[in-house]
mmCIF file with all atom_site columns, C-alpha atoms in Angstrom:
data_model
loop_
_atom_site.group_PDB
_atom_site.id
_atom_site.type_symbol
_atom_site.label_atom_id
_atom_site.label_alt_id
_atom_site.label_comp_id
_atom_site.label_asym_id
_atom_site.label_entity_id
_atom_site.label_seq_id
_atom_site.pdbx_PDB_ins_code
_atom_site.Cartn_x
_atom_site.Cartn_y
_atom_site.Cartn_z
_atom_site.occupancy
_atom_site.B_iso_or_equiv
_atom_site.pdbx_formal_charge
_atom_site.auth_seq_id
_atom_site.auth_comp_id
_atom_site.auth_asym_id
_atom_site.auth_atom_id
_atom_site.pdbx_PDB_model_num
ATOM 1   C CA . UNK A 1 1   ? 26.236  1.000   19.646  1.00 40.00 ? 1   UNK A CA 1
ATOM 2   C CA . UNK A 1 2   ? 23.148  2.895   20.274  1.00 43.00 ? 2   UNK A CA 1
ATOM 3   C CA . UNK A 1 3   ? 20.689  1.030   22.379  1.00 44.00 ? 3   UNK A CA 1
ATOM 4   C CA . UNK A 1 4   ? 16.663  1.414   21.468  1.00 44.00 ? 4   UNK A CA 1
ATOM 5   C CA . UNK A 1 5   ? 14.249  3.102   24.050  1.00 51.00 ? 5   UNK A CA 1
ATOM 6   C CA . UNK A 1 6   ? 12.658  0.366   25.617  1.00 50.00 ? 6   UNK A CA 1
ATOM 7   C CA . UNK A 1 7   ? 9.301   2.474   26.074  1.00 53.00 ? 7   UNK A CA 1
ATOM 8   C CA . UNK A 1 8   ? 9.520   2.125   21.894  1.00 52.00 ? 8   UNK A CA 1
ATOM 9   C CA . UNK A 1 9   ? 7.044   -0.056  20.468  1.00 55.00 ? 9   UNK A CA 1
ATOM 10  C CA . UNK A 1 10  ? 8.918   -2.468  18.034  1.00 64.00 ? 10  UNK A CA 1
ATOM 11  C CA . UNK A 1 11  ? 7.560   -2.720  14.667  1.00 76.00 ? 11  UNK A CA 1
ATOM 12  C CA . UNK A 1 12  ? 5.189   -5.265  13.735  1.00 89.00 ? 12  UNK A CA 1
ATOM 13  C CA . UNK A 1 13  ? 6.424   -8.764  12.715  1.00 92.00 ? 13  UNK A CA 1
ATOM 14  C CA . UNK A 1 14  ? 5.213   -11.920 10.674  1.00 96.00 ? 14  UNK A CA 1
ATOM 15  C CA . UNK A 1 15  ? 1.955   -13.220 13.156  1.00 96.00 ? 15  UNK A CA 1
ATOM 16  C CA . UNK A 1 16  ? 0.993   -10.153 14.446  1.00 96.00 ? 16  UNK A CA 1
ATOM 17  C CA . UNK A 1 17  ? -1.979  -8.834  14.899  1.00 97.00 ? 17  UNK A CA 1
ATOM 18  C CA . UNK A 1 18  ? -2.407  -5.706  12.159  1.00 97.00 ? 18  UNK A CA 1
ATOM 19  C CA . UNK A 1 19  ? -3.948  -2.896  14.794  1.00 96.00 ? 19  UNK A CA 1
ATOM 20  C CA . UNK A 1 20  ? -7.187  -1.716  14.522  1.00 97.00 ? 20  UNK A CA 1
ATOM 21  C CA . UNK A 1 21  ? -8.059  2.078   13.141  1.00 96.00 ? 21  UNK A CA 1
ATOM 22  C CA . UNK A 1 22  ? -10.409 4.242   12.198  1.00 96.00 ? 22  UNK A CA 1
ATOM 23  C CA . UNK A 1 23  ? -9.475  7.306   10.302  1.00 96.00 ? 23  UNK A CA 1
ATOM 24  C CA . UNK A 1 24  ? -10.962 9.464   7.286   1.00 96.00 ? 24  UNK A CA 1
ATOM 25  C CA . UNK A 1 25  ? -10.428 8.400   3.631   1.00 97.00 ? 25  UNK A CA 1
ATOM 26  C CA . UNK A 1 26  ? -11.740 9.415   0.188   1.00 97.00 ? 26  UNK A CA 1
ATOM 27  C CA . UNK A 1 27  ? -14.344 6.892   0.238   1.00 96.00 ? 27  UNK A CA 1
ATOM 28  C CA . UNK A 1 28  ? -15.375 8.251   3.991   1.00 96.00 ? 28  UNK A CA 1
ATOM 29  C CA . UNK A 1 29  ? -14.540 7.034   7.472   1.00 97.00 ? 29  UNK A CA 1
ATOM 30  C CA . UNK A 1 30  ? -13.561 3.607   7.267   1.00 97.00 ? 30  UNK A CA 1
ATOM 31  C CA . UNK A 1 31  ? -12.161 0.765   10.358  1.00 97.00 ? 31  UNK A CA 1
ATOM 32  C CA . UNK A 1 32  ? -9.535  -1.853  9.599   1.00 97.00 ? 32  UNK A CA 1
ATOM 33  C CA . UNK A 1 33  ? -11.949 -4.541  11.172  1.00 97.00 ? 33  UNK A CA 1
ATOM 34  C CA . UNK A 1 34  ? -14.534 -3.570  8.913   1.00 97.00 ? 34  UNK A CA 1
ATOM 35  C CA . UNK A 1 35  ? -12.713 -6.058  6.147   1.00 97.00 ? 35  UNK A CA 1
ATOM 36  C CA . UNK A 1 36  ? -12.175 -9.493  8.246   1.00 97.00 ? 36  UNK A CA 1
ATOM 37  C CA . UNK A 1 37  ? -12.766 -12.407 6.201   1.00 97.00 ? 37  UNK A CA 1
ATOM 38  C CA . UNK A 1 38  ? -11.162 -10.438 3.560   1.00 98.00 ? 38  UNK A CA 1
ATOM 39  C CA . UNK A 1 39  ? -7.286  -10.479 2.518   1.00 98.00 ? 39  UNK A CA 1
ATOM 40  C CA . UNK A 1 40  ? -5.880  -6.522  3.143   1.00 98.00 ? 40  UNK A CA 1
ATOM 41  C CA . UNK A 1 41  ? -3.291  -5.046  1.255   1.00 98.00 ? 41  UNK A CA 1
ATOM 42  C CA . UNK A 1 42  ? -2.364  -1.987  3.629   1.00 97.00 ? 42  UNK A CA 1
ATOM 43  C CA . UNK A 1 43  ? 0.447   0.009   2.218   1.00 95.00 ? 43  UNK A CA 1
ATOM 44  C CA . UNK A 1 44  ? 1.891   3.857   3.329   1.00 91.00 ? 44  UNK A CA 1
ATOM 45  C CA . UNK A 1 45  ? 3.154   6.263   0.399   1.00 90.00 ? 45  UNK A CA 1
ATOM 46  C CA . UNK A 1 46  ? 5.907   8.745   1.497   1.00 87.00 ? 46  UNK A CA 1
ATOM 47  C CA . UNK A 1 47  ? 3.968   11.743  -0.234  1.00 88.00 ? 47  UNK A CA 1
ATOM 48  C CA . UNK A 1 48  ? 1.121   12.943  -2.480  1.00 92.00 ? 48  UNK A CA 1
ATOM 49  C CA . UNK A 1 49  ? 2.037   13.943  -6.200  1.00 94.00 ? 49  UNK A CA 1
ATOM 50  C CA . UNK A 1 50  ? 5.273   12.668  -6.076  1.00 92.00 ? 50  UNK A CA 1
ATOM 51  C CA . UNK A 1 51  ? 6.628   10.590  -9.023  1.00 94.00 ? 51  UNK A CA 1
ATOM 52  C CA . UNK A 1 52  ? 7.536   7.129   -7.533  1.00 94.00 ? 52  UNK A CA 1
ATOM 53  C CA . UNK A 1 53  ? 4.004   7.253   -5.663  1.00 93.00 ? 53  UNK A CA 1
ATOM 54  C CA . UNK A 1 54  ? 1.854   8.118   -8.817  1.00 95.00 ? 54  UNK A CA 1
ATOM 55  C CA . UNK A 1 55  ? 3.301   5.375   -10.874 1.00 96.00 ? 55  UNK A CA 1
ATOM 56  C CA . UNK A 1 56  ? 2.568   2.752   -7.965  1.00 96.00 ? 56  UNK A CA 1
ATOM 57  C CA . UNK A 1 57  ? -1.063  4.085   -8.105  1.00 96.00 ? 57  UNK A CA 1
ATOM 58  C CA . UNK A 1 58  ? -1.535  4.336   -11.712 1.00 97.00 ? 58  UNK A CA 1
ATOM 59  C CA . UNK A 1 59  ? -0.160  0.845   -11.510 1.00 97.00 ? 59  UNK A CA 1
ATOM 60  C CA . UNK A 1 60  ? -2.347  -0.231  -8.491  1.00 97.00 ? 60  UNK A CA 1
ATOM 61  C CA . UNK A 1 61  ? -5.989  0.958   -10.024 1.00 97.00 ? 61  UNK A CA 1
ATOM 62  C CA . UNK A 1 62  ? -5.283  -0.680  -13.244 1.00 97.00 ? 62  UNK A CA 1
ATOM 63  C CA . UNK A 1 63  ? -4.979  -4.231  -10.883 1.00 98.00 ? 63  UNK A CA 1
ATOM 64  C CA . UNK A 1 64  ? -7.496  -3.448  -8.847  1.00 97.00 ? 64  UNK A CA 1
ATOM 65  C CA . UNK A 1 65  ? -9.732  -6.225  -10.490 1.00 97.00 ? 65  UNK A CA 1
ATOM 66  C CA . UNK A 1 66  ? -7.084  -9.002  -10.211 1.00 98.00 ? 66  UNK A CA 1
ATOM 67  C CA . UNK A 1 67  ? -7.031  -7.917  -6.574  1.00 98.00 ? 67  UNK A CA 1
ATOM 68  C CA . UNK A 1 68  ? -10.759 -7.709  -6.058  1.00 97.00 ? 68  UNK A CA 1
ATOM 69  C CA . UNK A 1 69  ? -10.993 -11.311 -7.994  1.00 97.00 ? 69  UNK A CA 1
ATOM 70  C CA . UNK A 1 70  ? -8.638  -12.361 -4.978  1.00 98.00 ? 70  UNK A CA 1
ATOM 71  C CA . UNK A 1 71  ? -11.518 -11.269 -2.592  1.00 97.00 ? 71  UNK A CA 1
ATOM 72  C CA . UNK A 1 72  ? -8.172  -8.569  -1.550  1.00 98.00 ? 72  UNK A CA 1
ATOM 73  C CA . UNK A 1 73  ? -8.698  -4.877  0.021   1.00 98.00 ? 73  UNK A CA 1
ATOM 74  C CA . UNK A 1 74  ? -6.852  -2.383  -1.142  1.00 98.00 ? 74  UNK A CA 1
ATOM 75  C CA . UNK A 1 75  ? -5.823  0.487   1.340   1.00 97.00 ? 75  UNK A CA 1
ATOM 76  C CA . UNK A 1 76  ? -3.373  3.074   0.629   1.00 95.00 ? 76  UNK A CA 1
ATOM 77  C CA . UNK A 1 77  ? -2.135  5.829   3.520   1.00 93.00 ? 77  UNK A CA 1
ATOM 78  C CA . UNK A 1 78  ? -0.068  8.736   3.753   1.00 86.00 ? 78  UNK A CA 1
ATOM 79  C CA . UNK A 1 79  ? 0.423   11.886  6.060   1.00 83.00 ? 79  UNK A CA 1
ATOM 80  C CA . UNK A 1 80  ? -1.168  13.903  3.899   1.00 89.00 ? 80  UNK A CA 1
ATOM 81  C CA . UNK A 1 81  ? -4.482  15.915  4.635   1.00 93.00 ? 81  UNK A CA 1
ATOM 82  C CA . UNK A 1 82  ? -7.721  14.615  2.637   1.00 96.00 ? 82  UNK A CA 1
ATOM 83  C CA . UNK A 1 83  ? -7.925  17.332  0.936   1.00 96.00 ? 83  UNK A CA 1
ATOM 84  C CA . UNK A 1 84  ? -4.524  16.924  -0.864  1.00 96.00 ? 84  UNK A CA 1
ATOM 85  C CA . UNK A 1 85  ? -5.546  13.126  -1.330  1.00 96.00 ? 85  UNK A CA 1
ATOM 86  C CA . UNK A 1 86  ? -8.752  13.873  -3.306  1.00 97.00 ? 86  UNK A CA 1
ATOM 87  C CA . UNK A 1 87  ? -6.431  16.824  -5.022  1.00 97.00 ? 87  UNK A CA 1
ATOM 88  C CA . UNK A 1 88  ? -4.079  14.019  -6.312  1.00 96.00 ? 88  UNK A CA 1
ATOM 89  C CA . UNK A 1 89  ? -6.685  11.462  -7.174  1.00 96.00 ? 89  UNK A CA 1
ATOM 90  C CA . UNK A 1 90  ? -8.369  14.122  -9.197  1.00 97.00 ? 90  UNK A CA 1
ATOM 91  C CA . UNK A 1 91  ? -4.931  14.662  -11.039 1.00 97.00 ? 91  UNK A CA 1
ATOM 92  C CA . UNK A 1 92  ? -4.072  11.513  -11.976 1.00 97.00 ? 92  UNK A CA 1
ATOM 93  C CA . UNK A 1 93  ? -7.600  10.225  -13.802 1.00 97.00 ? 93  UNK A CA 1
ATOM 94  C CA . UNK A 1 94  ? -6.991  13.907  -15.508 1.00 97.00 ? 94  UNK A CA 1
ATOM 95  C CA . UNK A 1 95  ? -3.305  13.058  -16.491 1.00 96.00 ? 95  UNK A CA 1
ATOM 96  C CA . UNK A 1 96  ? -3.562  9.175   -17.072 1.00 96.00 ? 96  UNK A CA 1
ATOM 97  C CA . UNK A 1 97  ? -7.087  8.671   -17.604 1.00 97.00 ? 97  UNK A CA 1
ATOM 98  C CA . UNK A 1 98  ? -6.961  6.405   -14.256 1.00 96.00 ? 98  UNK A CA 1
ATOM 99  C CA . UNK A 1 99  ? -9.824  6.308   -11.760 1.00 96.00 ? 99  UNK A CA 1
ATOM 100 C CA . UNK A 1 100 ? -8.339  5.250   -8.234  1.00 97.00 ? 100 UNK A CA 1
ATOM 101 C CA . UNK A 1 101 ? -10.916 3.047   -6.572  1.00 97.00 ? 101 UNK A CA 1
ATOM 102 C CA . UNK A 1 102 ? -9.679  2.055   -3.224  1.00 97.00 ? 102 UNK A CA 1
ATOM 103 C CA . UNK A 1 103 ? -9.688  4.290   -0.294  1.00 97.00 ? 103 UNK A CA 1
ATOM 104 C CA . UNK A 1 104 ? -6.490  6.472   0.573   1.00 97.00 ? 104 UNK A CA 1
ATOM 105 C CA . UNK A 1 105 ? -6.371  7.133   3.998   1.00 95.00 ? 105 UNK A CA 1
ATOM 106 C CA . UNK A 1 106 ? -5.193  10.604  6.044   1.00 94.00 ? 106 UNK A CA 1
ATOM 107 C CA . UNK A 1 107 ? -2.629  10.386  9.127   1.00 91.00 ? 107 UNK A CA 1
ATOM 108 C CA . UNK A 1 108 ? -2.019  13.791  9.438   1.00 88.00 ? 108 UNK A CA 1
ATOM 109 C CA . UNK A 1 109 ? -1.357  12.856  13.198  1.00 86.00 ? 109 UNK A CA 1
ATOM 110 C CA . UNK A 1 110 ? 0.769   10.145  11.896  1.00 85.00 ? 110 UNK A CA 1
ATOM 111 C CA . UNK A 1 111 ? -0.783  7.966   14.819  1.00 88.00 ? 111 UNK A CA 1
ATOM 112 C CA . UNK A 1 112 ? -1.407  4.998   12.100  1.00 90.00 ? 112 UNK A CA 1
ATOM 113 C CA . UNK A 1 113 ? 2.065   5.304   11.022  1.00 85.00 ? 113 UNK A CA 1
ATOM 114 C CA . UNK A 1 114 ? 3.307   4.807   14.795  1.00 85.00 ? 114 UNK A CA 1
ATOM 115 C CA . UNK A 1 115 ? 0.845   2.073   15.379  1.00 88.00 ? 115 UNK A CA 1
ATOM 116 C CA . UNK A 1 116 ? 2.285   0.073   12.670  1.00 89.00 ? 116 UNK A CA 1
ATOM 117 C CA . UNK A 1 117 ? 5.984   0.924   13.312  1.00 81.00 ? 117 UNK A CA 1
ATOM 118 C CA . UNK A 1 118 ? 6.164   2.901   9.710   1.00 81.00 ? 118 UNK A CA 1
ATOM 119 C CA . UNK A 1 119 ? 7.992   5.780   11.521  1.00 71.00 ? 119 UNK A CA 1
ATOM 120 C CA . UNK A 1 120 ? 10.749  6.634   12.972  1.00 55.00 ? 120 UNK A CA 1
ATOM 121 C CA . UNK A 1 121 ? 10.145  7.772   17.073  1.00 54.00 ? 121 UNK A CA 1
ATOM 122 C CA . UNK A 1 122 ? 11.810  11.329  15.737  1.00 54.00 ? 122 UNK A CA 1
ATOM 123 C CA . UNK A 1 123 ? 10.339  11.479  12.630  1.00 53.00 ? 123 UNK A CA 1
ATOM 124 C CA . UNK A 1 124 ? 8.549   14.555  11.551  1.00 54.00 ? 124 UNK A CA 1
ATOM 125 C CA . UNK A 1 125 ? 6.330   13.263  8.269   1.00 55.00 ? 125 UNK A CA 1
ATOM 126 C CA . UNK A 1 126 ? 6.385   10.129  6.229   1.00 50.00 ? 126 UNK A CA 1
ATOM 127 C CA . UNK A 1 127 ? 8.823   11.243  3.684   1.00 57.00 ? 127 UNK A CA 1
ATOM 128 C CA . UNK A 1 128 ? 10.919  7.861   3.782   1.00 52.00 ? 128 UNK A CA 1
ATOM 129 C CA . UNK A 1 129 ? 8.441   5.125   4.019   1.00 71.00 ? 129 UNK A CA 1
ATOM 130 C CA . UNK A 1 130 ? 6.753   2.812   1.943   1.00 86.00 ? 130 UNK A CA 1
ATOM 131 C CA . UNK A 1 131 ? 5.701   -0.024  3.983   1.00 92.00 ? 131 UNK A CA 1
ATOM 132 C CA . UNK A 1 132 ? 3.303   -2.808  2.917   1.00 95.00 ? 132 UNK A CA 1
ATOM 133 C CA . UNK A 1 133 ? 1.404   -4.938  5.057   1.00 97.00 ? 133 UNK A CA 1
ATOM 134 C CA . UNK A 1 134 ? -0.196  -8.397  3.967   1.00 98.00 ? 134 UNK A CA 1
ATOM 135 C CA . UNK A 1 135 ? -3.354  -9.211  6.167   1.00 98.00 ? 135 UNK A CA 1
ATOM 136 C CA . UNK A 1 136 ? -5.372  -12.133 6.331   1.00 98.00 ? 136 UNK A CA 1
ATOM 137 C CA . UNK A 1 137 ? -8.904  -12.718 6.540   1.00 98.00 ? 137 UNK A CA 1
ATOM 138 C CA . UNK A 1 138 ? -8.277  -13.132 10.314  1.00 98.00 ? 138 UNK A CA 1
ATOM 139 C CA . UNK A 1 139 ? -6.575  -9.637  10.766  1.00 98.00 ? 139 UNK A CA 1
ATOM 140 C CA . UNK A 1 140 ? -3.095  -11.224 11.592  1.00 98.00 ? 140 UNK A CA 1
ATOM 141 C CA . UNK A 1 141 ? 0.003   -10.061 9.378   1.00 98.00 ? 141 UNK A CA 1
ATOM 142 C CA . UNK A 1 142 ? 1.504   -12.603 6.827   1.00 98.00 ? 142 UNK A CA 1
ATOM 143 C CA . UNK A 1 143 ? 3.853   -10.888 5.280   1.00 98.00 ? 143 UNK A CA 1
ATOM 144 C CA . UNK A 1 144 ? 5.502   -7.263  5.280   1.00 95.00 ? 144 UNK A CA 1
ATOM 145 C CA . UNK A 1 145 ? 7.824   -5.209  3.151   1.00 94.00 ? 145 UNK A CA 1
ATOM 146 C CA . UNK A 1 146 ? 9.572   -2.533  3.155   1.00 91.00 ? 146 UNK A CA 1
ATOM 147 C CA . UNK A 1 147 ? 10.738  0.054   0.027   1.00 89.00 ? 147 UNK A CA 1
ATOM 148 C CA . UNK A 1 148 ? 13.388  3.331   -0.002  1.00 86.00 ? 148 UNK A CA 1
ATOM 149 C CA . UNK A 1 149 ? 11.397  6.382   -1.224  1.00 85.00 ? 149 UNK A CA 1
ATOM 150 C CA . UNK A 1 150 ? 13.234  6.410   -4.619  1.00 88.00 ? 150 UNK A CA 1
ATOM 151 C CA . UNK A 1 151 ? 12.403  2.680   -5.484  1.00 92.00 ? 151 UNK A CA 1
ATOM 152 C CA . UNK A 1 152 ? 9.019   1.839   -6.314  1.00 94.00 ? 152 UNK A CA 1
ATOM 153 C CA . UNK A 1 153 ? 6.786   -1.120  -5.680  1.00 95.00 ? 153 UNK A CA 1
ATOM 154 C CA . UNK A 1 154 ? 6.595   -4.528  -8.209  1.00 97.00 ? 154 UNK A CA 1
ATOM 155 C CA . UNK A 1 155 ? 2.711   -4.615  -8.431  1.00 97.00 ? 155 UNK A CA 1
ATOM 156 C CA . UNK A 1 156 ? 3.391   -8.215  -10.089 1.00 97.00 ? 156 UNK A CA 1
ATOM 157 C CA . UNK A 1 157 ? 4.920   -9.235  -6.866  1.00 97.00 ? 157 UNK A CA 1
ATOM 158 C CA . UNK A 1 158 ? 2.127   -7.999  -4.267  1.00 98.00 ? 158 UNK A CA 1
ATOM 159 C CA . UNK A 1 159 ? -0.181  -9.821  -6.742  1.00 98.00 ? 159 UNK A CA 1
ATOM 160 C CA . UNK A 1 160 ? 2.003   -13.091 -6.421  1.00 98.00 ? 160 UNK A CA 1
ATOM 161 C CA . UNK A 1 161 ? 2.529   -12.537 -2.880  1.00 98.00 ? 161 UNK A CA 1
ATOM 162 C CA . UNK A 1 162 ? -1.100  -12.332 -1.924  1.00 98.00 ? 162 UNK A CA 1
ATOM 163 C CA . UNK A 1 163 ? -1.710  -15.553 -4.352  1.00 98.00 ? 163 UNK A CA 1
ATOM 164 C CA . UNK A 1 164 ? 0.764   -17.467 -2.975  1.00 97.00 ? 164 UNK A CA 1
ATOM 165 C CA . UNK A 1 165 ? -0.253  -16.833 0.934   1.00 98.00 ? 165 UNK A CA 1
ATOM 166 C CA . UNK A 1 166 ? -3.712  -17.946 -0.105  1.00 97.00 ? 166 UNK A CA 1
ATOM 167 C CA . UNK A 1 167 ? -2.314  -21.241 -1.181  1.00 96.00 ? 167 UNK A CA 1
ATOM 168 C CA . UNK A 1 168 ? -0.337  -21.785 2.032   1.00 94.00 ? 168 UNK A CA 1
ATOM 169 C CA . UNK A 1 169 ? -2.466  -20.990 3.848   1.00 95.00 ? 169 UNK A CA 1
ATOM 170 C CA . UNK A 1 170 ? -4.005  -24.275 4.869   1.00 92.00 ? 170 UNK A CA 1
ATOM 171 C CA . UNK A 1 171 ? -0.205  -25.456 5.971   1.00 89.00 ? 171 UNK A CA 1
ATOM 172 C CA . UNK A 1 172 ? -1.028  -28.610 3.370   1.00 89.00 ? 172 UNK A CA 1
ATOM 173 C CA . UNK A 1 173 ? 1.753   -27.080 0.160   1.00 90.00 ? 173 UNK A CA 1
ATOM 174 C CA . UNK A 1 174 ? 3.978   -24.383 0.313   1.00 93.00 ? 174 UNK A CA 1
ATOM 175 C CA . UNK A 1 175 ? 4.717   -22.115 -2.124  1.00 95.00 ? 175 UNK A CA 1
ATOM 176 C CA . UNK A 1 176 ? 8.763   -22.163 -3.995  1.00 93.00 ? 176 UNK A CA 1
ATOM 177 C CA . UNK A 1 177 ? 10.437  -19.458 -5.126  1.00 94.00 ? 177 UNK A CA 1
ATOM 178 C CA . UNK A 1 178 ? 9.071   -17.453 -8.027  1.00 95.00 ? 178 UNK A CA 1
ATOM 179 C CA . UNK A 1 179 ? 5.965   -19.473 -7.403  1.00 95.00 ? 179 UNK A CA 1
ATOM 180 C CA . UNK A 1 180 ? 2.914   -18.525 -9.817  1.00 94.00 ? 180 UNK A CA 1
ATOM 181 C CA . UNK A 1 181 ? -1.013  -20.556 -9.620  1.00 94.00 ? 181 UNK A CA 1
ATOM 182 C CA . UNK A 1 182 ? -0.889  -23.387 -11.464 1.00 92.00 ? 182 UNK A CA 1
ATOM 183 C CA . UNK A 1 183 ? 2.767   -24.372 -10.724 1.00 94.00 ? 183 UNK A CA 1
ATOM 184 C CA . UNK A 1 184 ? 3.791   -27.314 -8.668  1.00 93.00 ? 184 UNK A CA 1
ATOM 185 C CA . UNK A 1 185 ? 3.734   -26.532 -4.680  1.00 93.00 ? 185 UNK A CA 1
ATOM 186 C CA . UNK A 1 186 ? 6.123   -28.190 -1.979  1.00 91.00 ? 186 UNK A CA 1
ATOM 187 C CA . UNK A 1 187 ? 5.413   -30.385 0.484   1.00 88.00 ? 187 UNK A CA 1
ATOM 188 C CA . UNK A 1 188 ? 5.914   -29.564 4.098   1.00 85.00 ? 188 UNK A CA 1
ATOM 189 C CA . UNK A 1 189 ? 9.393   -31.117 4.804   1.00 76.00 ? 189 UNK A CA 1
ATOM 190 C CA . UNK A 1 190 ? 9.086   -34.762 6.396   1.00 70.00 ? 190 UNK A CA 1
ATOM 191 C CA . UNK A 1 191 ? 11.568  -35.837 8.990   1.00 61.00 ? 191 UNK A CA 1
ATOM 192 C CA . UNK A 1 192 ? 15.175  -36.153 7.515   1.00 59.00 ? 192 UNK A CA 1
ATOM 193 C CA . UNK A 1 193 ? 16.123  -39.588 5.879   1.00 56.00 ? 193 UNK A CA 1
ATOM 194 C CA . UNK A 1 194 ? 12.052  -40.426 5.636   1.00 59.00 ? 194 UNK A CA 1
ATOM 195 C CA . UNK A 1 195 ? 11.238  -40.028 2.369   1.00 57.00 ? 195 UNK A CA 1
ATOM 196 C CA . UNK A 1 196 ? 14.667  -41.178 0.328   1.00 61.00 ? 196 UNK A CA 1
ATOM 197 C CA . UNK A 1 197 ? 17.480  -38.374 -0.621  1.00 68.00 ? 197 UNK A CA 1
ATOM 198 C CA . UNK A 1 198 ? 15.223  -35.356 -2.015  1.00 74.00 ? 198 UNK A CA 1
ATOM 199 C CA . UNK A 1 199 ? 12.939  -35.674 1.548   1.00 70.00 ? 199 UNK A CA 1
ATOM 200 C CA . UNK A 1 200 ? 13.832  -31.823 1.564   1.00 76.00 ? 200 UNK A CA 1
ATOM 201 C CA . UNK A 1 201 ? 12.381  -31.027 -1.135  1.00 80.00 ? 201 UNK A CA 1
ATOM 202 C CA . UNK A 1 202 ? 9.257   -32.912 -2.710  1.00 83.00 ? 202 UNK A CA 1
ATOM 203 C CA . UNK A 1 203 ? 6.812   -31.470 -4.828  1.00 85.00 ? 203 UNK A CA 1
ATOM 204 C CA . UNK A 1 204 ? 3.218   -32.639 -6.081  1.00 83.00 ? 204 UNK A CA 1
ATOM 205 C CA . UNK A 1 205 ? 1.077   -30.800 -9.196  1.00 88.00 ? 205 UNK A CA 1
ATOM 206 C CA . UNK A 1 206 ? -0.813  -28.110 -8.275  1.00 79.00 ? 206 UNK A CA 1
ATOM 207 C CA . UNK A 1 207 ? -3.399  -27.853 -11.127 1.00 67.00 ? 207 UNK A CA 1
#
């Protein structure tokens, strides 16, 4: 079994802190801590104009209200210069009539990507990753996921997913599988054999 380097940083987990950055985007220079007390939706792209990619975008910009009505960044990042960035933006409201209007961000040093654990220690550009991070108003990470290059993104889910930490957040309900607003919530589990047979599961309207 091959044993990791132990001067590796390990990739960021559920309670972490989400590490600070400044970097060039095509909205300008922009710093992670610039959106606290805002929910961030940070997520890496393996590669301008590449199909998988373009159809998360297009995708993306046409929810970019339901995230903005979620008082929810949006911040996309790749290795790629700005140049091709603003290239590829400009393509895609040409082809699909689709203005992006969250910031893409450049890590043409890839030091973002290593920050964040997106890359492998030998890897040589970003062609396999498509990480998303979940951040909360506080900057701490809430949730993560990771995606193969040829599989792209549910939108639907990072939408539920940010709606559903929101909810939680307080500790007071959580959230049950396929969860959406207005369904019933869980209550945090009570002690066993406290609240008769179902004390695992209880559930109260949410409306």
């Amino acid at each position: 079994m091959e044993m990791m380097d132990a001067n590796m940083p390990r990739s960021l987990r559920i309670g972490d802190a989400a590490p600070n950055f400044t970097a060039r985007t095509t909205q300008g220079e922009i710093a992670l801590d610039q959106y606290r007390g805002r929910w961030v939706v940070f997520f890496s792209h393996p590669a301008d104009f590449t199909p998988v990619c373009t159809s998360e975008f297009v995708s993306l910009a046409e929810a970019a209200p339901q995230f903005e009505e979620l008082d929810c960044v949006l911040l996309g990042l790749s290795v790629d210069s700005l140049y091709s960035h603003v290239a590829w933006m400009r393509a895609i409201k040409d082809v699909f009539g689709v203005e992006v209007p969250f910031p893409v961000i450049e890590d043409p040093s890839m030091a973002v990507g290593y920050a964040y654990g997106m890359l492998d220690d030998q890897a040589g550009d970003a062609s396999t990753v498509r990480a998303t991070y979940f951040i909360d108003p506080e900057g701490i990470i809430r949730a993560l996921s990771w995606y193969p290059m040829n599989v792209g993104r549910s939108v639907d889910e990072m939408l539920r997913t940010v709606r559903a930490l929101q909810r939680s957040a307080d500790g007071e309900a959580y959230t049950p599988a396929d969860w959406q607003p207005g369904d019933d919530v869980l209550l945090p589990p009570a002690l066993p054999g406290s609240a008769g047979a179902d004390w695992f599961h209880q559930t109260k309207a949410d409306r």
